[in-house]
Every structure is written in C-alpha cells, then in structure tokens.
PDB file of C-alpha atoms in Angstrom:
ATOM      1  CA  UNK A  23      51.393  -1.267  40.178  1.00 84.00           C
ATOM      2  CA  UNK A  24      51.162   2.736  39.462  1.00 85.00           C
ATOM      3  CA  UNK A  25      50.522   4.371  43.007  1.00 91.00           C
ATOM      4  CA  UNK A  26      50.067   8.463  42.554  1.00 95.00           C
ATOM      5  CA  UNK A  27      50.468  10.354  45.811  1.00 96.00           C
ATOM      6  CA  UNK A  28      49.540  13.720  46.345  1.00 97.00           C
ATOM      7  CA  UNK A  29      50.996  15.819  49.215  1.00 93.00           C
ATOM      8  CA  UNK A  30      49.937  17.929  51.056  1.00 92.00           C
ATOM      9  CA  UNK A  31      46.540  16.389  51.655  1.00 94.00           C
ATOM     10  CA  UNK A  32      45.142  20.129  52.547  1.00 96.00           C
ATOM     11  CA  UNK A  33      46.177  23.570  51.719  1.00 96.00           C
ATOM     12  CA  UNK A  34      45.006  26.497  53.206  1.00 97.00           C
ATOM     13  CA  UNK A  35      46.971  30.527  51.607  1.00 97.00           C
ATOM     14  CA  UNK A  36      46.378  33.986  51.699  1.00 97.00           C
ATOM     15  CA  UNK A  37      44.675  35.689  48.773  1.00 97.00           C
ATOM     16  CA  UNK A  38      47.470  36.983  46.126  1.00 97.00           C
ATOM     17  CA  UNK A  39      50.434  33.677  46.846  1.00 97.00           C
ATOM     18  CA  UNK A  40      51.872  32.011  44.449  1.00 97.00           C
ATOM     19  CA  UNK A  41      51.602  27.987  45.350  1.00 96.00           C
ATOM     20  CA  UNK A  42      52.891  24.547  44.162  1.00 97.00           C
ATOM     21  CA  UNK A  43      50.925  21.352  44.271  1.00 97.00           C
ATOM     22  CA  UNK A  44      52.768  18.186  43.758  1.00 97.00           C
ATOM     23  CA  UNK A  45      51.765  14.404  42.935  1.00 98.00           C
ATOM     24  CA  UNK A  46      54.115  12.232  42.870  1.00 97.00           C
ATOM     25  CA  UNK A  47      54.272   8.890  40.964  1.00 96.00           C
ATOM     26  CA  UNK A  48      56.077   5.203  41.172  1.00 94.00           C
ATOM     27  CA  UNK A  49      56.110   3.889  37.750  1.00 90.00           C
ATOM     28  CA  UNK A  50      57.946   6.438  35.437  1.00 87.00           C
ATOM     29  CA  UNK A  51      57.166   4.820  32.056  1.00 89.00           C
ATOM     30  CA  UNK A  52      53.148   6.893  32.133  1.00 90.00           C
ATOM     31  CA  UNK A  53      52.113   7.965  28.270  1.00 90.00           C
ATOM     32  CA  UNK A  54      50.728  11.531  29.468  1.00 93.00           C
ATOM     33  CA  UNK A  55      49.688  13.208  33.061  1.00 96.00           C
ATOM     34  CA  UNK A  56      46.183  15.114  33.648  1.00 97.00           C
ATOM     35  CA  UNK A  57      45.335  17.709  35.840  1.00 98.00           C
ATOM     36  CA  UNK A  58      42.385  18.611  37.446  1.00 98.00           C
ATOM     37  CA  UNK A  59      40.341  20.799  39.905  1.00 98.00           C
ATOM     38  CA  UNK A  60      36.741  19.257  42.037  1.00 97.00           C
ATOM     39  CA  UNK A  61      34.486  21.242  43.355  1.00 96.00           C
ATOM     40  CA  UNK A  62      32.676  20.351  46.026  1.00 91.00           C
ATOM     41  CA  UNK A  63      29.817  17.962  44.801  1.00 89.00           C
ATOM     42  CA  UNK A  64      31.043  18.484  41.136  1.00 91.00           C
ATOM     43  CA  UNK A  65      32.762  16.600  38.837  1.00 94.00           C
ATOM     44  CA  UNK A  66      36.569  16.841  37.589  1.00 96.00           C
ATOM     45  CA  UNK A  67      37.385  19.656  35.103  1.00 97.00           C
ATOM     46  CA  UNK A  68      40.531  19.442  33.248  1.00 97.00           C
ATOM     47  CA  UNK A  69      42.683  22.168  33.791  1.00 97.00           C
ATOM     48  CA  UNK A  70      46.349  20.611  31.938  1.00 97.00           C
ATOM     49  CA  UNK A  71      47.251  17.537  29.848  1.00 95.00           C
ATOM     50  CA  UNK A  72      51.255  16.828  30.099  1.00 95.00           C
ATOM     51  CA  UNK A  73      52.760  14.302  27.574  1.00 93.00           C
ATOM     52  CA  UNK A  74      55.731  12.453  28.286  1.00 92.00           C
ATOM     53  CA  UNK A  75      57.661  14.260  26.308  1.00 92.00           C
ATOM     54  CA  UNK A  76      56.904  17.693  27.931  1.00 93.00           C
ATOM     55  CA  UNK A  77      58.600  19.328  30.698  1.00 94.00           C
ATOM     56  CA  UNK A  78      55.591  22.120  31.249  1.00 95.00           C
ATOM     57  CA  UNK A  79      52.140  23.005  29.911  1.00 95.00           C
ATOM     58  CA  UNK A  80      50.866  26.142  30.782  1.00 96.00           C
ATOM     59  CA  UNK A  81      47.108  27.835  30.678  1.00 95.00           C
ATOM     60  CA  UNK A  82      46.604  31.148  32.033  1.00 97.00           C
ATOM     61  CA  UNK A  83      48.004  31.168  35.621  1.00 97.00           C
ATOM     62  CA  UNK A  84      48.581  27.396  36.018  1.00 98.00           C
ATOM     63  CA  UNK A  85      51.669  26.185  35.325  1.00 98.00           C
ATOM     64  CA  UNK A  86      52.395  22.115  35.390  1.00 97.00           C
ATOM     65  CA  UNK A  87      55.391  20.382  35.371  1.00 97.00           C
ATOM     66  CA  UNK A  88      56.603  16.761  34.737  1.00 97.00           C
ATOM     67  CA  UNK A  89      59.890  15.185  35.678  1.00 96.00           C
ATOM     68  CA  UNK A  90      59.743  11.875  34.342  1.00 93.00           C
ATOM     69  CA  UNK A  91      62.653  10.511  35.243  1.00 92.00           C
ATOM     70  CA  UNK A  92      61.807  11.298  38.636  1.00 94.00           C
ATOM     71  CA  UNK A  93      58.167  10.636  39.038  1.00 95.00           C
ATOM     72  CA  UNK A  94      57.507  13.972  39.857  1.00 97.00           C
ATOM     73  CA  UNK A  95      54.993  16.425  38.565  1.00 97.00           C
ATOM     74  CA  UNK A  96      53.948  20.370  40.398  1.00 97.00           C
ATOM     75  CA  UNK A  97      50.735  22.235  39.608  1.00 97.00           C
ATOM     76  CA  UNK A  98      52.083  25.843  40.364  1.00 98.00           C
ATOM     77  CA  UNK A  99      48.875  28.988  40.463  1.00 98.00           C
ATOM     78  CA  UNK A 100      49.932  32.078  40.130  1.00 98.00           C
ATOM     79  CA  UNK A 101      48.496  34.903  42.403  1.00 97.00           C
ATOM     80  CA  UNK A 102      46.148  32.709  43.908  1.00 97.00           C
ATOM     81  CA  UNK A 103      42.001  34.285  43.881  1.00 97.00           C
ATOM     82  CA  UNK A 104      39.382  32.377  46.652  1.00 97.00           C
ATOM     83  CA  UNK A 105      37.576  30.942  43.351  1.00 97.00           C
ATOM     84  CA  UNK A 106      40.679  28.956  43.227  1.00 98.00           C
ATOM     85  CA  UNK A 107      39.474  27.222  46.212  1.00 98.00           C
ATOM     86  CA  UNK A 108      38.772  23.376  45.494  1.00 98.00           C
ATOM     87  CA  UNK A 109      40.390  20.000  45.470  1.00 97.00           C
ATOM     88  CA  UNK A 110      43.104  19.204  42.534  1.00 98.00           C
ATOM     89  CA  UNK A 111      44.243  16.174  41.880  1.00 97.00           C
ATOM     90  CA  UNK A 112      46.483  14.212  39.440  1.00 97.00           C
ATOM     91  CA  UNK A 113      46.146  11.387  36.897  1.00 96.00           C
ATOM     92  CA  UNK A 114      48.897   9.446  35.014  1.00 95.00           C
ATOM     93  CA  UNK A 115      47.761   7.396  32.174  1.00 91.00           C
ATOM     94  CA  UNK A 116      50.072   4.402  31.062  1.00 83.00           C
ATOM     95  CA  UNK A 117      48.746   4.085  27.757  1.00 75.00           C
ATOM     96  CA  UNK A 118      45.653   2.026  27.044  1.00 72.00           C
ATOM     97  CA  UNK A 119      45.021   1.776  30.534  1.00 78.00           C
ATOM     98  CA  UNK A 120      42.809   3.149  33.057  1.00 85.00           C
ATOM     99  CA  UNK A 121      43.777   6.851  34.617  1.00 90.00           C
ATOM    100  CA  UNK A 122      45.398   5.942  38.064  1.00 92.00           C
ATOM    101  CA  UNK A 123      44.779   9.139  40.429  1.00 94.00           C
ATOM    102  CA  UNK A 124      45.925  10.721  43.574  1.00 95.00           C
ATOM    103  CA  UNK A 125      44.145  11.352  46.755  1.00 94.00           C
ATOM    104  CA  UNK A 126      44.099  15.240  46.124  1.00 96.00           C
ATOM    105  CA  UNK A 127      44.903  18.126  47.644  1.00 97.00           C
ATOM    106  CA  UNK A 128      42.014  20.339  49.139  1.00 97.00           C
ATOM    107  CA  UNK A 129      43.310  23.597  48.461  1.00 98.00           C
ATOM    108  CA  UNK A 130      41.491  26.872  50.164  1.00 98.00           C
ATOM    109  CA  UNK A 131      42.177  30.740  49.538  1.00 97.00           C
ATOM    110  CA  UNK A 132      41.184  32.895  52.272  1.00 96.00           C
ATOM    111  CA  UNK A 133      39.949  36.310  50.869  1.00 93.00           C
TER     112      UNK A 133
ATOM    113  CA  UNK B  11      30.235  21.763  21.812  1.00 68.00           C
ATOM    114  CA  UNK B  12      28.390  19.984  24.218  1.00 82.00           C
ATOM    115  CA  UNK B  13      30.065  18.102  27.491  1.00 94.00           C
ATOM    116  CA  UNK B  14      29.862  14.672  28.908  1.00 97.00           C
ATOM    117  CA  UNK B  15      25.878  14.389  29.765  1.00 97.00           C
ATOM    118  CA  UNK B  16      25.198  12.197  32.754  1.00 98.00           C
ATOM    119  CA  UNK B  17      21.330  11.421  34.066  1.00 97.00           C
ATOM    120  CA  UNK B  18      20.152  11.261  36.241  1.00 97.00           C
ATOM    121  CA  UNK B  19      21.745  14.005  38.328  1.00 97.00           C
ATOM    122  CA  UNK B  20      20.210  12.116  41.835  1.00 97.00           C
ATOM    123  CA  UNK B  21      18.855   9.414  42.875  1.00 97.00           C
ATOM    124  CA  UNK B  22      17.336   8.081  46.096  1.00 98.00           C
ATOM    125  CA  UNK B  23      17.296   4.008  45.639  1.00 98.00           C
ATOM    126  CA  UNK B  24      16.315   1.681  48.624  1.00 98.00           C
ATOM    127  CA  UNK B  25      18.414  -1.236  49.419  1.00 98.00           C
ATOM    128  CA  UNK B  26      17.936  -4.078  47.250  1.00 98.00           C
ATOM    129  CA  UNK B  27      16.826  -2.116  44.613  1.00 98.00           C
ATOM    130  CA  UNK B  28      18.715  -1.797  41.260  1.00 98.00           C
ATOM    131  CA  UNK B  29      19.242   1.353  39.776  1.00 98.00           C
ATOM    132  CA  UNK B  30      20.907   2.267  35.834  1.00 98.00           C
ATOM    133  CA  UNK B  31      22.691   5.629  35.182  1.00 98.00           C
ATOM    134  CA  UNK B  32      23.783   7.255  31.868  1.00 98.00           C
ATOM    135  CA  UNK B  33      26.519   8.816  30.295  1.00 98.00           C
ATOM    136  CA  UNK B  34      26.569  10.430  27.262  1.00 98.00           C
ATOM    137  CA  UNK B  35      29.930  11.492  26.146  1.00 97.00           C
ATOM    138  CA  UNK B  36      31.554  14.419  23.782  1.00 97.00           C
ATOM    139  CA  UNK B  37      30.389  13.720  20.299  1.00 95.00           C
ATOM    140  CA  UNK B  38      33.646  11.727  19.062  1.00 94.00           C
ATOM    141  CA  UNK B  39      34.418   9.971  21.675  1.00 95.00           C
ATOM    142  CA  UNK B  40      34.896   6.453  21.634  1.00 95.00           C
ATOM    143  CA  UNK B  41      36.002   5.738  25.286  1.00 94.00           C
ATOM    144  CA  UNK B  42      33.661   6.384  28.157  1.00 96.00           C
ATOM    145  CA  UNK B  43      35.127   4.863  31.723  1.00 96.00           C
ATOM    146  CA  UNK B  44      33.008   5.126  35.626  1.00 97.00           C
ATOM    147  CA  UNK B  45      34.258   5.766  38.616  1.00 96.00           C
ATOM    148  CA  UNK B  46      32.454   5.826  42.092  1.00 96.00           C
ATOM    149  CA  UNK B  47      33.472   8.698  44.446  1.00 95.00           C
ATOM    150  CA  UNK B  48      33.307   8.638  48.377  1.00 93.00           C
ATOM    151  CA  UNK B  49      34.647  10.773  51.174  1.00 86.00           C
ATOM    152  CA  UNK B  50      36.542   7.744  52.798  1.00 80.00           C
ATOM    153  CA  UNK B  51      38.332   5.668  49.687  1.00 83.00           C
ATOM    154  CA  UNK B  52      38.125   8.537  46.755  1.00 86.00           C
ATOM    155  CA  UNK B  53      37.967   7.943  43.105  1.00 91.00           C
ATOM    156  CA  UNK B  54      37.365   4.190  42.314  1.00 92.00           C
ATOM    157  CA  UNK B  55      37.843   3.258  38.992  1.00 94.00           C
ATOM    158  CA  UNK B  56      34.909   0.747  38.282  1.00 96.00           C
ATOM    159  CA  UNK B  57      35.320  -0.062  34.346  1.00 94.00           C
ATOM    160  CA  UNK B  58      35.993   1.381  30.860  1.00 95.00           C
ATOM    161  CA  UNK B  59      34.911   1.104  27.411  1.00 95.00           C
ATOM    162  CA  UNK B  60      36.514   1.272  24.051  1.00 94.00           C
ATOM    163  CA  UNK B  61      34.135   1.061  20.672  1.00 93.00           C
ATOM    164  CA  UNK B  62      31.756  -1.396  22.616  1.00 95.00           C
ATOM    165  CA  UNK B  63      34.186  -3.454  24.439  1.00 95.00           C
ATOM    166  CA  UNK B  64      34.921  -3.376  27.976  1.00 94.00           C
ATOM    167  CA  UNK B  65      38.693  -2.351  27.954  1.00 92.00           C
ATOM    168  CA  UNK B  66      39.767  -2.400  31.833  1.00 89.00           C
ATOM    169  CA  UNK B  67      37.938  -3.398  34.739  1.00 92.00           C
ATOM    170  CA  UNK B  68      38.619  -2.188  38.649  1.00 93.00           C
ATOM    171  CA  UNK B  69      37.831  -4.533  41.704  1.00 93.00           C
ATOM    172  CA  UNK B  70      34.390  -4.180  42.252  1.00 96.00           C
ATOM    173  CA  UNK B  71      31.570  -6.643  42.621  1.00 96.00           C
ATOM    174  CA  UNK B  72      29.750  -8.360  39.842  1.00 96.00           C
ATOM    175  CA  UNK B  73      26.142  -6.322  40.554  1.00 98.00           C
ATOM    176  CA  UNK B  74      28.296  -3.512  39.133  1.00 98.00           C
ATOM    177  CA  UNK B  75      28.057  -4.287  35.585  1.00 97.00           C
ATOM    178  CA  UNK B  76      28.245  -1.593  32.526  1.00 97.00           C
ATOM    179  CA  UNK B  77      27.907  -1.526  28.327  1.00 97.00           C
ATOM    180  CA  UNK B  78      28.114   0.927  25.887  1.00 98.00           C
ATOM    181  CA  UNK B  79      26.516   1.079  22.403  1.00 97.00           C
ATOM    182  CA  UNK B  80      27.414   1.623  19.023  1.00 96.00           C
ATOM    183  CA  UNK B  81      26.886   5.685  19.614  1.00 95.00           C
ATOM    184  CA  UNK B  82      29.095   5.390  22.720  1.00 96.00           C
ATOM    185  CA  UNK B  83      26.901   6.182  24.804  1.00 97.00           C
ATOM    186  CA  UNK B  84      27.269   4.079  28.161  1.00 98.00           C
ATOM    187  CA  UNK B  85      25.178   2.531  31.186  1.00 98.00           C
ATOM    188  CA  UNK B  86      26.039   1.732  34.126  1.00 98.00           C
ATOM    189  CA  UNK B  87      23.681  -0.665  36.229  1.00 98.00           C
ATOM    190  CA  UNK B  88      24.463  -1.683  39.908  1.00 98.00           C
ATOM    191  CA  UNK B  89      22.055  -4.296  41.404  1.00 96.00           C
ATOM    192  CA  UNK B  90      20.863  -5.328  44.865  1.00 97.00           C
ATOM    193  CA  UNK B  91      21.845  -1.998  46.422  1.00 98.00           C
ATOM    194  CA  UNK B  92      23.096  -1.892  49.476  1.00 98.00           C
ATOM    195  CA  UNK B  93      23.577   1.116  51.928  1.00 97.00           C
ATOM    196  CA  UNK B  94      27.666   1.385  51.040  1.00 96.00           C
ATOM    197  CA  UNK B  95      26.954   2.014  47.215  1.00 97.00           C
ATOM    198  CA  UNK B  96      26.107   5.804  48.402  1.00 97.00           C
ATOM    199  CA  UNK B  97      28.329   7.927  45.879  1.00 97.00           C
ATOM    200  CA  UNK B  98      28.835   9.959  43.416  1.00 97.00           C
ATOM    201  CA  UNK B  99      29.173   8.567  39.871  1.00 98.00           C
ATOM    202  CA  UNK B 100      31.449   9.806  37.380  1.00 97.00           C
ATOM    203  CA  UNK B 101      31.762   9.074  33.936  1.00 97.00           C
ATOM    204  CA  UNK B 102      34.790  10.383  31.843  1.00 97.00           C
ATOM    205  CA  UNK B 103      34.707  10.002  27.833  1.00 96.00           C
ATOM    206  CA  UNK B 104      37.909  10.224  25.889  1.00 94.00           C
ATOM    207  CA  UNK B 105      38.861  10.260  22.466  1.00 93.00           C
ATOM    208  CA  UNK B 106      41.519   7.525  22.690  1.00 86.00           C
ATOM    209  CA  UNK B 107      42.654   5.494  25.615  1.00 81.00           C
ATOM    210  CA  UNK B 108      45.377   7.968  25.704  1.00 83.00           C
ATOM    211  CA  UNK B 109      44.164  11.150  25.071  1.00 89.00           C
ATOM    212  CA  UNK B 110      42.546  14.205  27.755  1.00 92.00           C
ATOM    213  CA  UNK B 111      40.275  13.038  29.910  1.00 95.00           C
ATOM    214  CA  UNK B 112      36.851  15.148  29.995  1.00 97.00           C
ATOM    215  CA  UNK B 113      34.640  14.409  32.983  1.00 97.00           C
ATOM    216  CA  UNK B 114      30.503  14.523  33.611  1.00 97.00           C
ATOM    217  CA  UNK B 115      29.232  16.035  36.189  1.00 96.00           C
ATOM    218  CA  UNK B 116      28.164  13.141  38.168  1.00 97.00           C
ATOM    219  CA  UNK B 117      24.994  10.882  39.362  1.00 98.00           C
ATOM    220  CA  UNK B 118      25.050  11.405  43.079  1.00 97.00           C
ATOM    221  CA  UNK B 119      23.313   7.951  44.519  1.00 98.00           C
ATOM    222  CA  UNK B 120      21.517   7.853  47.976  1.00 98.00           C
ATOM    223  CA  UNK B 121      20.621   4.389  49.348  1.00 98.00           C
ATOM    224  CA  UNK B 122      18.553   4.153  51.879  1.00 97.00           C
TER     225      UNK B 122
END
C-alpha cells in the first residue's frame, strides 16, 4: 500500500528565502508525481507534473524533484513572496489508480 | 478554456437529508474522481470514474454513491446525512488515469 508523507507538517520563513518541501513515498514503482498548492477554503491548483522518467520539472520559481529510486521528491521556491503562503502537498499516481496524497505542508511567508 | 465547474459552491443540509453535488470537468476529460476534505483526516479519496465506469473506489459508506454520464460530467449523491459528512468536496477531472490532475474548486457541505 502507497503511503506519501510530507514533512514538515508546518513551515513558517522570512520574506526573500529560498525553501525545500519534501514528500516522501514507500512504493517506488509510481507512473508520475503531482504537485500542488491549497488555499485556505480552495481547492488544489497544480503547480508541477513529474514523470517517472524525470529528475526535475521546473515553472517559474518552483523547482521539483524526483528520486525514484529513493522515494523521494522536494518542491524547492525560490525567493519566497507572502502570496506564497498556503498548504502544498504531493500526489503519486501508480498508473490507473487513484492519486495517493500527503498530509501537506502549511507553508507561511512573513512579509 | 474553462476549469473543472463544481455546484453548488455551499450547502447547508440537515441530518438525514440527502444532498447531490456536480462536477463538470475540462472539456476532454474522460476521468472525473471525489474526494472529501476535513481538518482532522485530510483528503479522502471517495471514488473515480473512467468513460462511465466507476474505476476505483475508497472506503467509504454505501450512502456515498456517484455516476458520471456520457459527457463526463459526474454526481455525487450522499444520503441520510449525518453531522460527520461536514466537508469540503472536491472533484478532480483528468484526461487519462495517468495524466495531470486539474482540481474544482469545491462544494463545501454543512450538516446540521
């Protein structure tokens, strides 16, 4: 059974860092990964698609990795702005199977 | 192009009522899956649906039942409410089973 775990839980930076958000997976053998950002009330928005076969996938300043091998995957933001302030999580999708997801991590930029 | 549609945007049910929600998904998109969202257990996948067929199912109870027709547009119906089913509703459409994800913006549900 896929578990997805996302640490930390909550994030909390100064305007202007650079950050990493990772998710973490148990069953390498996932067709593609998603990532996405919540607002508060809102739902999901896509931000990056990995396939399996990419390393990185990049849009803007958001920068996501995936180490297969390892189960490992990082959403890295670049000079982080307080309208970056939500909760991100991760999705791996095994094929023609339902998106398994993380907890997420509730990420706030203080101005 | 337009997004995934969901209606109603709220709702305010009273236990033992049954309520029906709606998701209209990107134009060419023949996969629409639910999940219920709540501060305590998170995303919980309820079903999804491929070209009219129900492809994968979560662990939920059988008054949460679903369909989608032949223009892939789905329903989700959840009977004898009761005070727990308080959530928001997302729907997610998809081109494939394993393609991007693209996500409504959600039926928030108050029972009362």
């Amino acid at each position: 059974k896929q578990e997805v775990t996302q640490i930390p839980a909550a994030l909390s930076v100064p305007e202007g860092e650079n950050l990493v958000l990772n998710c973490s997976f148990t069953d390498s053998a996932i067709y593609n990964l998603q990532w996405f950002r919540q607002d508060p009330g809102k739902g999901l928005t896509s931000l990056l698609l990995i396939q399996s076969s990419q390393r990185e996938q990049t849009s803007g300043r958001l920068n996501a990795s995936l180490d297969k091998s390892s189960g490992r995957s990082t959403l890295y933001i670049a000079a982080s702005q307080p309208g970056d302030s939500a909760t991100y999580l991760c999705a791996v999708n095994k094929g023609a199977q339902k998106l398994v997801f993380g907890q997420g991590t509730r990420l706030t930029i203080n101005p | 192009k337009a997004g995934v549609t969901q209606t109603p945007r709220y709702l305010i049910k009273t236990r033992g009522q049954q309520v029906t929600l709606s998701c209209s998904p990107i134009s060419g998109h023949r996969s629409v899956s639910w999940y219920q969202q709540t501060p305590g257990q998170g995303l919980q996948f309820l079903f999804e649906y491929f070209s009219e067929t129900q492809r994968n199912k979560g662990n939920f109870p059988g008054r949460f039942s679903g369909r989608q027709f032949s223009n892939s547009r789905s329903e989700m119906n959840v009977s004898t409410l009761e005070l727990g089913d308080s959530a928001l509703y997302l729907c997610a459409s998809r081109v494939q089973l394993d393609t991007e994800a693209f996500f409504g913006q959600g039926t928030r549900l108050t029972v009362v």
